[in-house]
mmCIF file of C-alpha atoms in Angstrom:
data_model
loop_
_atom_site.group_PDB
_atom_site.id
_atom_site.type_symbol
_atom_site.label_atom_id
_atom_site.label_comp_id
_atom_site.label_asym_id
_atom_site.label_seq_id
_atom_site.Cartn_x
_atom_site.Cartn_y
_atom_site.Cartn_z
ATOM 1 C CA MET E 1 0.043 0.003 -0.138
ATOM 2 C CA THR E 2 1.280 3.569 -0.452
ATOM 3 C CA VAL E 3 0.277 6.807 1.450
ATOM 4 C CA LEU E 4 1.388 10.525 0.812
ATOM 5 C CA ALA E 5 3.685 12.392 3.232
ATOM 6 C CA SER E 6 2.786 16.035 4.059
ATOM 7 C CA ASP E 7 5.090 17.225 1.274
ATOM 8 C CA GLY E 8 3.229 15.191 -1.053
ATOM 9 C CA ALA E 9 5.734 12.340 -1.649
ATOM 10 C CA ALA E 10 4.676 8.913 -2.073
ATOM 11 C CA LEU E 11 5.762 6.600 0.963
ATOM 12 C CA ALA E 12 5.604 2.862 0.619
ATOM 13 C CA VAL E 13 4.404 1.132 3.821
ATOM 14 C CA ARG E 14 4.713 -2.162 4.471
ATOM 15 C CA ALA E 15 1.373 -4.274 4.566
ATOM 16 C CA THR E 16 0.674 -5.191 8.303
ATOM 17 C CA ARG E 17 -0.581 -8.839 9.395
ATOM 18 C CA SER E 18 -2.546 -9.559 12.558
ATOM 19 C CA ARG E 19 0.206 -11.791 13.333
ATOM 20 C CA ASP E 20 3.579 -13.096 12.082
ATOM 21 C CA PRO E 21 4.059 -16.523 12.192
ATOM 22 C CA ASP E 22 6.844 -17.452 14.822
ATOM 23 C CA ILE E 23 9.217 -20.502 14.540
ATOM 24 C CA VAL E 24 6.709 -22.965 16.354
ATOM 25 C CA ALA E 25 4.404 -22.073 13.717
ATOM 26 C CA THR E 26 6.843 -23.644 10.982
ATOM 27 C CA ILE E 27 6.660 -27.181 12.352
ATOM 28 C CA GLY E 28 4.824 -29.176 10.034
ATOM 29 C CA GLY E 29 4.294 -29.130 6.061
ATOM 30 C CA THR E 30 7.126 -31.063 5.374
ATOM 31 C CA PRO E 31 7.891 -32.072 1.621
ATOM 32 C CA LEU E 32 7.484 -35.201 -0.067
ATOM 33 C CA VAL E 33 10.315 -36.045 -2.395
ATOM 34 C CA ALA E 34 10.391 -38.744 -5.191
ATOM 35 C CA LEU E 35 13.113 -41.263 -4.637
ATOM 36 C CA ASP E 36 13.246 -42.048 -8.384
ATOM 37 C CA ARG E 37 16.947 -43.025 -8.396
ATOM 38 C CA LEU E 38 16.872 -45.382 -5.333
ATOM 39 C CA PHE E 39 13.615 -46.803 -6.438
ATOM 40 C CA PRO E 40 12.935 -46.702 -10.359
ATOM 41 C CA PRO E 41 9.325 -45.788 -10.693
ATOM 42 C CA ALA E 42 8.952 -48.046 -13.532
ATOM 43 C CA ARG E 43 8.361 -50.613 -10.866
ATOM 44 C CA PHE E 44 6.697 -48.960 -8.013
ATOM 45 C CA GLN E 45 7.128 -44.892 -6.865
ATOM 46 C CA VAL E 46 8.425 -44.127 -3.536
ATOM 47 C CA TYR E 47 8.156 -40.849 -1.895
ATOM 48 C CA ALA E 48 9.952 -39.546 1.066
ATOM 49 C CA LYS E 49 8.228 -37.415 3.880
ATOM 50 C CA CYS E 50 11.390 -35.321 4.804
ATOM 51 C CA GLU E 51 11.001 -34.351 8.352
ATOM 52 C CA ARG E 52 14.363 -32.788 8.744
ATOM 53 C CA PHE E 53 12.611 -29.795 7.612
ATOM 54 C CA ASN E 54 10.916 -29.030 10.744
ATOM 55 C CA PRO E 55 12.677 -26.104 12.579
ATOM 56 C CA GLY E 56 14.234 -28.557 15.284
ATOM 57 C CA GLY E 57 15.481 -31.056 12.691
ATOM 58 C CA SER E 58 13.162 -33.991 13.223
ATOM 59 C CA ILE E 59 9.571 -35.434 13.288
ATOM 60 C CA LYS E 60 9.913 -34.979 16.959
ATOM 61 C CA ASP E 61 9.122 -31.338 16.628
ATOM 62 C CA ARG E 62 5.482 -32.291 15.971
ATOM 63 C CA ALA E 63 5.155 -34.479 19.271
ATOM 64 C CA ALA E 64 6.887 -31.921 21.359
ATOM 65 C CA LYS E 65 4.534 -29.138 20.122
ATOM 66 C CA SER E 66 1.413 -31.417 20.533
ATOM 67 C CA MET E 67 2.507 -32.391 24.167
ATOM 68 C CA ILE E 68 3.617 -29.266 25.589
ATOM 69 C CA GLU E 69 0.866 -26.826 24.127
ATOM 70 C CA HIS E 70 -1.679 -28.976 25.419
ATOM 71 C CA ALA E 71 -0.026 -28.948 28.851
ATOM 72 C CA ILE E 72 0.097 -25.273 28.610
ATOM 73 C CA ARG E 73 -3.501 -25.023 27.987
ATOM 74 C CA ALA E 74 -4.506 -27.498 30.465
ATOM 75 C CA GLY E 75 -2.544 -25.670 33.356
ATOM 76 C CA LYS E 76 -0.163 -28.464 33.691
ATOM 77 C CA LEU E 77 2.937 -26.150 32.789
ATOM 78 C CA VAL E 78 3.156 -22.136 33.766
ATOM 79 C CA PRO E 79 5.433 -20.349 31.508
ATOM 80 C CA GLY E 80 8.317 -18.885 33.761
ATOM 81 C CA VAL E 81 7.781 -21.355 36.581
ATOM 82 C CA SER E 82 7.288 -25.303 35.489
ATOM 83 C CA THR E 83 10.371 -27.615 34.759
ATOM 84 C CA VAL E 84 9.512 -30.095 31.770
ATOM 85 C CA VAL E 85 11.310 -33.498 32.658
ATOM 86 C CA GLU E 86 11.756 -36.140 29.820
ATOM 87 C CA SER E 87 13.644 -39.132 28.664
ATOM 88 C CA SER E 88 14.983 -39.053 25.162
ATOM 89 C CA SER E 89 17.753 -40.671 22.852
ATOM 90 C CA GLY E 90 18.168 -37.232 21.126
ATOM 91 C CA ASN E 91 15.599 -35.787 18.761
ATOM 92 C CA LEU E 92 12.744 -35.388 21.018
ATOM 93 C CA GLY E 93 14.888 -33.777 23.363
ATOM 94 C CA ILE E 94 16.185 -31.150 21.016
ATOM 95 C CA ALA E 95 12.466 -30.515 20.227
ATOM 96 C CA LEU E 96 11.478 -30.153 23.711
ATOM 97 C CA ALA E 97 14.387 -27.814 24.236
ATOM 98 C CA GLN E 98 13.613 -25.672 21.275
ATOM 99 C CA LEU E 99 9.638 -25.472 22.679
ATOM 100 C CA CYS E 100 10.926 -24.935 26.606
ATOM 101 C CA ASN E 101 13.092 -22.077 25.454
ATOM 102 C CA PHE E 102 10.198 -20.420 23.316
ATOM 103 C CA TYR E 103 7.766 -20.914 26.239
ATOM 104 C CA ARG E 104 9.926 -20.006 29.039
ATOM 105 C CA LEU E 105 9.877 -23.345 30.718
ATOM 106 C CA ASN E 106 12.929 -25.424 32.253
ATOM 107 C CA LEU E 107 13.860 -28.501 30.754
ATOM 108 C CA ILE E 108 15.888 -31.270 32.298
ATOM 109 C CA CYS E 109 16.399 -34.125 29.636
ATOM 110 C CA VAL E 110 17.476 -37.527 30.524
ATOM 111 C CA ILE E 111 19.727 -39.388 28.018
ATOM 112 C CA ASP E 112 21.962 -42.116 27.529
ATOM 113 C CA PRO E 113 25.544 -42.750 26.160
ATOM 114 C CA ARG E 114 24.235 -43.485 22.581
ATOM 115 C CA THR E 115 23.047 -39.777 22.179
ATOM 116 C CA THR E 116 25.452 -38.144 20.244
ATOM 117 C CA PRO E 117 27.655 -35.245 21.839
ATOM 118 C CA GLN E 118 26.526 -32.999 19.197
ATOM 119 C CA ASN E 119 22.625 -33.688 19.984
ATOM 120 C CA ALA E 120 23.586 -33.075 23.767
ATOM 121 C CA ALA E 121 25.242 -29.630 22.946
ATOM 122 C CA ILE E 122 22.290 -28.516 20.996
ATOM 123 C CA MET E 123 19.844 -29.101 24.107
ATOM 124 C CA ARG E 124 22.333 -27.412 26.311
ATOM 125 C CA ALA E 125 22.600 -24.526 23.801
ATOM 126 C CA TYR E 126 18.671 -24.130 23.852
ATOM 127 C CA GLY E 127 19.304 -24.073 27.913
ATOM 128 C CA ALA E 128 18.461 -27.488 28.858
ATOM 129 C CA ARG E 129 20.088 -29.077 31.581
ATOM 130 C CA VAL E 130 20.966 -32.723 30.386
ATOM 131 C CA GLU E 131 21.663 -35.816 32.658
ATOM 132 C CA VAL E 132 23.306 -38.979 31.182
ATOM 133 C CA VAL E 133 22.508 -42.411 32.875
ATOM 134 C CA ASP E 134 24.128 -45.617 32.126
ATOM 135 C CA ARG E 135 22.716 -48.977 31.496
ATOM 136 C CA ASP E 136 19.673 -50.687 33.853
ATOM 137 C CA PRO E 137 21.713 -53.399 35.948
ATOM 138 C CA ALA E 138 18.520 -55.504 35.625
ATOM 139 C CA THR E 139 17.998 -55.274 32.192
ATOM 140 C CA GLY E 140 21.219 -54.229 30.601
ATOM 141 C CA GLU E 141 19.211 -51.272 28.528
ATOM 142 C CA TYR E 142 19.264 -47.893 28.860
ATOM 143 C CA LEU E 143 15.453 -47.114 28.566
ATOM 144 C CA PRO E 144 14.512 -48.565 31.989
ATOM 145 C CA ALA E 145 17.217 -46.632 33.745
ATOM 146 C CA ARG E 146 16.056 -43.572 31.945
ATOM 147 C CA ILE E 147 12.757 -43.704 32.973
ATOM 148 C CA GLU E 148 13.761 -44.324 36.739
ATOM 149 C CA ARG E 149 15.858 -41.294 36.600
ATOM 150 C CA VAL E 150 12.554 -39.312 35.391
ATOM 151 C CA ARG E 151 10.790 -40.481 38.197
ATOM 152 C CA SER E 152 13.242 -39.589 40.684
ATOM 153 C CA LEU E 153 13.509 -35.963 39.222
ATOM 154 C CA LEU E 154 9.824 -35.582 39.388
ATOM 155 C CA GLU E 155 9.989 -36.104 43.362
ATOM 156 C CA SER E 156 12.653 -33.808 43.969
ATOM 157 C CA VAL E 157 12.250 -30.720 41.452
ATOM 158 C CA PRO E 158 9.645 -28.340 42.390
ATOM 159 C CA ASP E 159 6.832 -27.762 39.491
ATOM 160 C CA ALA E 160 8.075 -30.541 37.586
ATOM 161 C CA TYR E 161 5.915 -32.183 34.588
ATOM 162 C CA TRP E 162 6.915 -35.250 32.668
ATOM 163 C CA PRO E 163 5.004 -35.244 29.267
ATOM 164 C CA ASN E 164 5.799 -39.121 29.092
ATOM 165 C CA GLN E 165 6.220 -39.285 25.223
ATOM 166 C CA TYR E 166 5.736 -43.211 25.424
ATOM 167 C CA ALA E 167 2.625 -42.776 26.868
ATOM 168 C CA ASN E 168 0.970 -39.369 26.020
ATOM 169 C CA GLU E 169 -1.591 -39.481 23.466
ATOM 170 C CA HIS E 170 -0.943 -35.852 22.215
ATOM 171 C CA ASN E 171 2.113 -37.459 21.096
ATOM 172 C CA SER E 172 0.262 -39.726 18.679
ATOM 173 C CA ARG E 173 -2.533 -37.295 18.092
ATOM 174 C CA ALA E 174 0.364 -35.007 16.416
ATOM 175 C CA HIS E 175 0.586 -37.494 13.547
ATOM 176 C CA HIS E 176 -2.926 -37.450 12.832
ATOM 177 C CA HIS E 177 -1.830 -34.309 10.888
ATOM 178 C CA THR E 178 1.330 -36.101 9.343
ATOM 179 C CA MET E 179 -0.944 -38.370 7.422
ATOM 180 C CA ARG E 180 -3.347 -35.683 6.747
ATOM 181 C CA GLU E 181 -0.224 -33.918 4.644
ATOM 182 C CA ILE E 182 0.488 -37.154 2.929
ATOM 183 C CA HIS E 183 -3.217 -37.838 2.099
ATOM 184 C CA GLU E 184 -3.550 -34.252 0.666
ATOM 185 C CA ALA E 185 -0.280 -34.518 -1.258
ATOM 186 C CA LEU E 186 -1.440 -38.094 -2.557
ATOM 187 C CA PRO E 187 -5.256 -38.017 -2.901
ATOM 188 C CA GLY E 188 -6.742 -41.622 -1.989
ATOM 189 C CA GLY E 189 -3.549 -42.113 0.184
ATOM 190 C CA PRO E 190 -0.467 -44.068 -0.763
ATOM 191 C CA ASP E 191 -0.806 -47.771 -1.109
ATOM 192 C CA HIS E 192 2.007 -48.692 1.387
ATOM 193 C CA LEU E 193 3.484 -46.210 4.379
ATOM 194 C CA PHE E 194 6.786 -47.234 5.874
ATOM 195 C CA LEU E 195 7.561 -45.557 8.944
ATOM 196 C CA ALA E 196 9.866 -46.222 11.971
ATOM 197 C CA ALA E 197 8.504 -47.603 15.380
ATOM 198 C CA GLY E 198 10.046 -46.366 18.731
ATOM 199 C CA THR E 199 7.486 -44.639 21.230
ATOM 200 C CA THR E 200 4.727 -45.644 18.409
ATOM 201 C CA GLY E 201 3.360 -42.362 18.399
ATOM 202 C CA THR E 202 3.991 -41.921 14.368
ATOM 203 C CA LEU E 203 2.600 -45.183 14.016
ATOM 204 C CA ARG E 204 -0.264 -44.786 16.112
ATOM 205 C CA GLY E 205 -1.256 -41.285 14.847
ATOM 206 C CA CYS E 206 -0.975 -42.309 11.229
ATOM 207 C CA ALA E 207 -2.607 -45.714 11.362
ATOM 208 C CA GLU E 208 -5.843 -43.723 13.162
ATOM 209 C CA TYR E 209 -6.053 -41.267 10.370
ATOM 210 C CA ILE E 210 -5.978 -44.058 7.920
ATOM 211 C CA ARG E 211 -8.686 -45.970 9.548
ATOM 212 C CA ASP E 212 -10.859 -42.778 10.398
ATOM 213 C CA HIS E 213 -10.771 -41.529 6.697
ATOM 214 C CA GLY E 214 -11.307 -45.332 5.330
ATOM 215 C CA LEU E 215 -7.926 -45.392 3.563
ATOM 216 C CA ALA E 216 -6.615 -48.893 1.783
ATOM 217 C CA THR E 217 -2.805 -47.686 3.033
ATOM 218 C CA ASN E 218 -0.818 -50.723 4.208
ATOM 219 C CA VAL E 219 1.099 -49.611 6.982
ATOM 220 C CA VAL E 220 4.599 -50.874 7.500
ATOM 221 C CA ALA E 221 6.136 -50.661 10.867
ATOM 222 C CA VAL E 222 9.939 -50.743 10.928
ATOM 223 C CA ASP E 223 11.411 -51.881 14.384
ATOM 224 C CA ALA E 224 15.118 -52.651 15.470
ATOM 225 C CA ALA E 225 16.561 -55.915 16.127
ATOM 226 C CA GLY E 226 16.486 -56.705 19.758
ATOM 227 C CA SER E 227 13.508 -54.848 20.140
ATOM 228 C CA VAL E 228 10.424 -55.680 22.203
ATOM 229 C CA ILE E 229 8.051 -53.491 20.973
ATOM 230 C CA PHE E 230 5.942 -56.038 18.874
ATOM 231 C CA GLY E 231 6.989 -59.065 21.092
ATOM 232 C CA PRO E 232 9.822 -61.198 22.296
ATOM 233 C CA PRO E 233 13.007 -60.862 19.996
ATOM 234 C CA GLU E 234 13.628 -64.103 17.706
ATOM 235 C CA PRO E 235 16.636 -66.211 18.318
ATOM 236 C CA TRP E 236 18.609 -64.405 15.769
ATOM 237 C CA GLU E 237 18.352 -61.120 17.483
ATOM 238 C CA LEU E 238 19.430 -62.025 20.813
ATOM 239 C CA THR E 239 23.209 -61.371 19.861
ATOM 240 C CA HIS E 240 22.412 -57.980 18.320
ATOM 241 C CA ARG E 241 23.178 -54.684 20.580
ATOM 242 C CA ARG E 242 21.490 -51.450 19.202
ATOM 243 C CA THR E 243 23.802 -48.680 19.097
ATOM 244 C CA ILE E 244 21.686 -46.553 16.618
ATOM 245 C CA PRO E 245 18.951 -44.734 18.458
ATOM 246 C CA GLY E 246 15.495 -43.503 17.104
ATOM 247 C CA HIS E 247 13.661 -46.688 16.605
ATOM 248 C CA GLY E 248 13.122 -49.837 18.616
ATOM 249 C CA ALA E 249 12.494 -49.844 22.361
ATOM 250 C CA ALA E 250 13.468 -51.964 25.311
ATOM 251 C CA VAL E 251 9.823 -51.755 26.652
ATOM 252 C CA VAL E 252 6.443 -52.133 25.037
ATOM 253 C CA PRO E 253 5.393 -48.265 24.772
ATOM 254 C CA PRO E 254 1.772 -47.704 26.529
ATOM 255 C CA LEU E 255 0.803 -45.941 23.247
ATOM 256 C CA LEU E 256 0.973 -48.903 21.115
ATOM 257 C CA ARG E 257 -2.515 -50.685 20.331
ATOM 258 C CA PRO E 258 -3.277 -54.111 18.616
ATOM 259 C CA GLY E 259 -3.633 -54.044 14.816
ATOM 260 C CA LEU E 260 -1.826 -50.501 13.824
ATOM 261 C CA ALA E 261 0.564 -52.275 11.836
ATOM 262 C CA ASP E 262 -0.080 -54.501 8.604
ATOM 263 C CA ARG E 263 3.363 -55.805 8.507
ATOM 264 C CA ILE E 264 6.598 -55.421 10.772
ATOM 265 C CA VAL E 265 10.005 -55.430 9.320
ATOM 266 C CA LYS E 266 13.062 -55.553 11.925
ATOM 267 C CA VAL E 267 16.338 -54.260 10.812
ATOM 268 C CA THR E 268 19.763 -54.126 12.245
ATOM 269 C CA ASP E 269 22.169 -51.341 12.610
ATOM 270 C CA PHE E 270 24.042 -52.340 9.621
ATOM 271 C CA ASP E 271 20.971 -52.233 7.633
ATOM 272 C CA CYS E 272 20.685 -48.603 8.864
ATOM 273 C CA VAL E 273 24.099 -47.629 7.896
ATOM 274 C CA ARG E 274 23.592 -49.275 4.359
ATOM 275 C CA GLY E 275 20.502 -47.593 3.995
ATOM 276 C CA CYS E 276 21.657 -44.203 4.898
ATOM 277 C CA ARG E 277 24.372 -44.291 2.872
ATOM 278 C CA GLN E 278 22.761 -45.510 -0.550
ATOM 279 C CA LEU E 279 20.253 -42.778 0.146
ATOM 280 C CA LEU E 280 23.047 -40.351 0.202
ATOM 281 C CA ALA E 281 24.853 -41.654 -2.742
ATOM 282 C CA GLN E 282 21.670 -42.341 -4.840
ATOM 283 C CA GLU E 283 19.519 -39.128 -3.940
ATOM 284 C CA SER E 284 21.988 -36.811 -2.227
ATOM 285 C CA ILE E 285 19.650 -36.969 0.754
ATOM 286 C CA LEU E 286 21.655 -36.830 4.118
ATOM 287 C CA ALA E 287 19.469 -38.514 6.675
ATOM 288 C CA GLY E 288 19.518 -40.192 10.188
ATOM 289 C CA GLY E 289 19.632 -43.692 11.292
ATOM 290 C CA SER E 290 16.238 -44.215 11.431
ATOM 291 C CA SER E 291 15.650 -43.240 8.072
ATOM 292 C CA GLY E 292 18.054 -45.525 6.937
ATOM 293 C CA ALA E 293 16.241 -48.262 8.455
ATOM 294 C CA VAL E 294 13.021 -47.020 6.667
ATOM 295 C CA VAL E 295 14.953 -47.233 3.291
ATOM 296 C CA ALA E 296 16.594 -50.945 4.258
ATOM 297 C CA ALA E 297 12.975 -52.098 4.956
ATOM 298 C CA LEU E 298 11.718 -50.553 1.581
ATOM 299 C CA GLN E 299 14.408 -52.528 -0.232
ATOM 300 C CA ALA E 300 13.576 -55.924 1.584
ATOM 301 C CA ALA E 301 9.952 -55.013 0.732
ATOM 302 C CA ALA E 302 10.520 -54.975 -3.031
ATOM 303 C CA SER E 303 9.758 -58.606 -3.568
ATOM 304 C CA TRP E 304 5.895 -58.251 -2.551
ATOM 305 C CA ILE E 305 5.259 -54.537 -3.051
ATOM 306 C CA GLU E 306 2.934 -54.751 -6.304
ATOM 307 C CA PRO E 307 3.961 -53.187 -9.671
ATOM 308 C CA GLY E 308 2.619 -49.441 -9.930
ATOM 309 C CA ALA E 309 2.129 -48.943 -6.217
ATOM 310 C CA THR E 310 2.800 -45.570 -4.403
ATOM 311 C CA CYS E 311 4.808 -45.827 -1.423
ATOM 312 C CA VAL E 312 5.750 -43.303 1.150
ATOM 313 C CA ALA E 313 8.664 -43.453 3.331
ATOM 314 C CA VAL E 314 8.817 -41.266 6.539
ATOM 315 C CA LEU E 315 12.232 -40.119 7.082
ATOM 316 C CA PRO E 316 12.341 -38.872 10.736
ATOM 317 C CA ASP E 317 15.416 -36.715 10.846
ATOM 318 C CA GLY E 318 18.499 -35.599 8.723
ATOM 319 C CA GLY E 319 22.136 -36.971 9.049
ATOM 320 C CA ASP E 320 24.173 -34.089 9.990
ATOM 321 C CA ARG E 321 23.569 -35.073 13.605
ATOM 322 C CA TYR E 322 25.221 -38.519 12.732
ATOM 323 C CA LEU E 323 28.390 -37.542 11.068
ATOM 324 C CA ASP E 324 30.471 -38.871 13.800
ATOM 325 C CA THR E 325 28.662 -42.468 13.530
ATOM 326 C CA VAL E 326 26.644 -43.422 10.465
ATOM 327 C CA TYR E 327 28.802 -41.554 8.205
ATOM 328 C CA SER E 328 32.284 -41.954 9.781
ATOM 329 C CA ASP E 329 34.141 -44.571 7.894
ATOM 330 C CA SER E 330 36.191 -45.389 11.179
ATOM 331 C CA TRP E 331 33.273 -45.900 13.287
ATOM 332 C CA VAL E 332 31.546 -48.176 10.491
ATOM 333 C CA GLU E 333 34.673 -50.112 9.851
ATOM 334 C CA GLU E 334 34.970 -50.639 13.764
ATOM 335 C CA ARG E 335 31.569 -51.960 13.987
ATOM 336 C CA PHE E 336 30.970 -53.642 10.492
ATOM 337 C CA LYS E 337 34.481 -55.044 9.326
ATOM 338 C CA ASP E 338 32.812 -56.122 6.057
ATOM 339 C CA PHE E 339 30.772 -53.107 5.304
ATOM 340 C CA PRO E 340 30.895 -52.369 1.673
ATOM 341 C CA PRO E 341 31.645 -48.975 0.502
ATOM 342 C CA PRO E 342 28.811 -46.584 -0.813
ATOM 343 C CA ASP E 343 27.822 -47.407 -4.330
ATOM 344 C CA ARG E 344 28.256 -44.210 -6.511
ATOM 345 C CA THR E 345 28.616 -45.952 -9.625
ATOM 346 C CA GLY E 346 24.805 -46.238 -10.653
ATOM 347 C CA LEU E 347 25.341 -49.851 -11.353
ATOM 348 C CA ASP E 348 22.980 -50.715 -8.191
ATOM 349 C CA PRO E 349 20.364 -48.039 -7.778
ATOM 350 C CA THR E 350 18.068 -50.129 -5.864
ATOM 351 C CA GLY E 351 20.374 -52.018 -3.501
ATOM 352 C CA LEU E 352 18.314 -55.050 -3.937
ATOM 353 C CA ASP E 353 21.527 -57.357 -4.854
ATOM 354 C CA PRO E 354 20.927 -60.089 -2.550
ATOM 355 C CA THR E 355 24.752 -60.676 -1.962
ATOM 356 C CA ARG E 356 24.565 -56.854 -0.336
ATOM 357 C CA LEU E 357 21.260 -57.676 1.615
ATOM 358 C CA ASP E 358 21.881 -58.584 5.428
ATOM 359 C CA PRO E 359 20.485 -61.934 5.851
ATOM 360 C CA THR E 360 19.165 -60.805 9.372
ATOM 361 C CA CYS E 361 16.695 -58.628 7.890
ATOM 362 C CA SER E 362 13.433 -60.003 9.094
ATOM 363 C CA ASP E 363 10.079 -59.122 7.498
ATOM 364 C CA THR E 364 7.193 -60.321 9.853
ATOM 365 C CA THR E 365 3.645 -60.013 8.901
ATOM 366 C CA ARG E 366 1.182 -59.232 11.484
ATOM 367 C CA SER E 367 -1.976 -60.031 9.569
ATOM 368 C CA ASP E 368 -4.366 -61.475 12.298
ATOM 369 C CA THR E 369 -5.703 -60.780 15.943
ATOM 370 C CA THR E 370 -3.687 -63.420 17.544
ATOM 371 C CA ASP E 371 -0.551 -62.122 16.254
ATOM 372 C CA HIS E 372 -1.328 -58.526 17.364
ATOM 373 C CA GLU E 373 -2.206 -59.697 20.586
ATOM 374 C CA ARG E 374 0.781 -61.764 21.120
ATOM 375 C CA SER E 375 3.158 -58.788 20.019
ATOM 376 C CA GLU E 376 1.738 -56.876 22.888
ATOM 377 C CA SER E 377 2.527 -59.578 25.651
#
């Protein structure tokens, strides 16, 4: 718009809006990117939902926003007074740190040694207090020890509040919108949705949206070898110790419900590394460890995905926080002596050469009520 000054000269005036968007308002609306090089569309079409474009760098921004804003509205959190206490392996801690800094809330994040130094540093940069715990002596796992420390802090810290991402339904409700974005981009919905399972918030939220809107989308949950989310580990998994965070769990998350996943695919750390590096080599996408898990699951599923199908792979985060692990040759060589170098020749664009697939990749179908009920025992 233009106004005239007292001397008659024209002045440009910036159009005003009732409220400019803040950083929290930019959460969501992440792009769908075609993965035509890694998965040639002549066979079936694959799109990646790239959650790294959230302001905190991961899909956990959605859950953090949903849980924190609901707690503020409900009076459970008071800006300038309350302290949020939560357990995280990395991404949720960063998402909460950003939200708590924005809403003037204190944050204590309980992590374990698998959390990268960079992730811990980002949390501290936002003002969070970070506590590191070791393995639980009884189970040898980190998650029970993190939860125990959270419970202890709730008793000792004044005005403390635990969002509890593992049981908070506002975690899963955030992903009704995630699936809505996918549905709006692909009318009718994709034929197959691949996503990593940890707290199962993404799984439950997307599956509920699919059910409520009558979509025919097949949901494939990608879990870590050794995880107990969908039942006791198979014998081949017992010697596998997870070092890449972001998917899998040592306890069954309270958010899990029977029948959310049509298929369950378990992958190893080796699969995650291979998937990440193939995604980088073929698509120039630097993605995180659980994104590599989803890519590996899609590669393993190529034998049963019908020709012409449309698939969506939810990539939870970017790879810039995994430079010292997944993308470090020395780290990889130390853990996987026979790991092949990334294929940059274009001779194997799908990574489906059986000689390069990890034989421990397990594709388990959960297709009836009995199996679903057994997975929660």
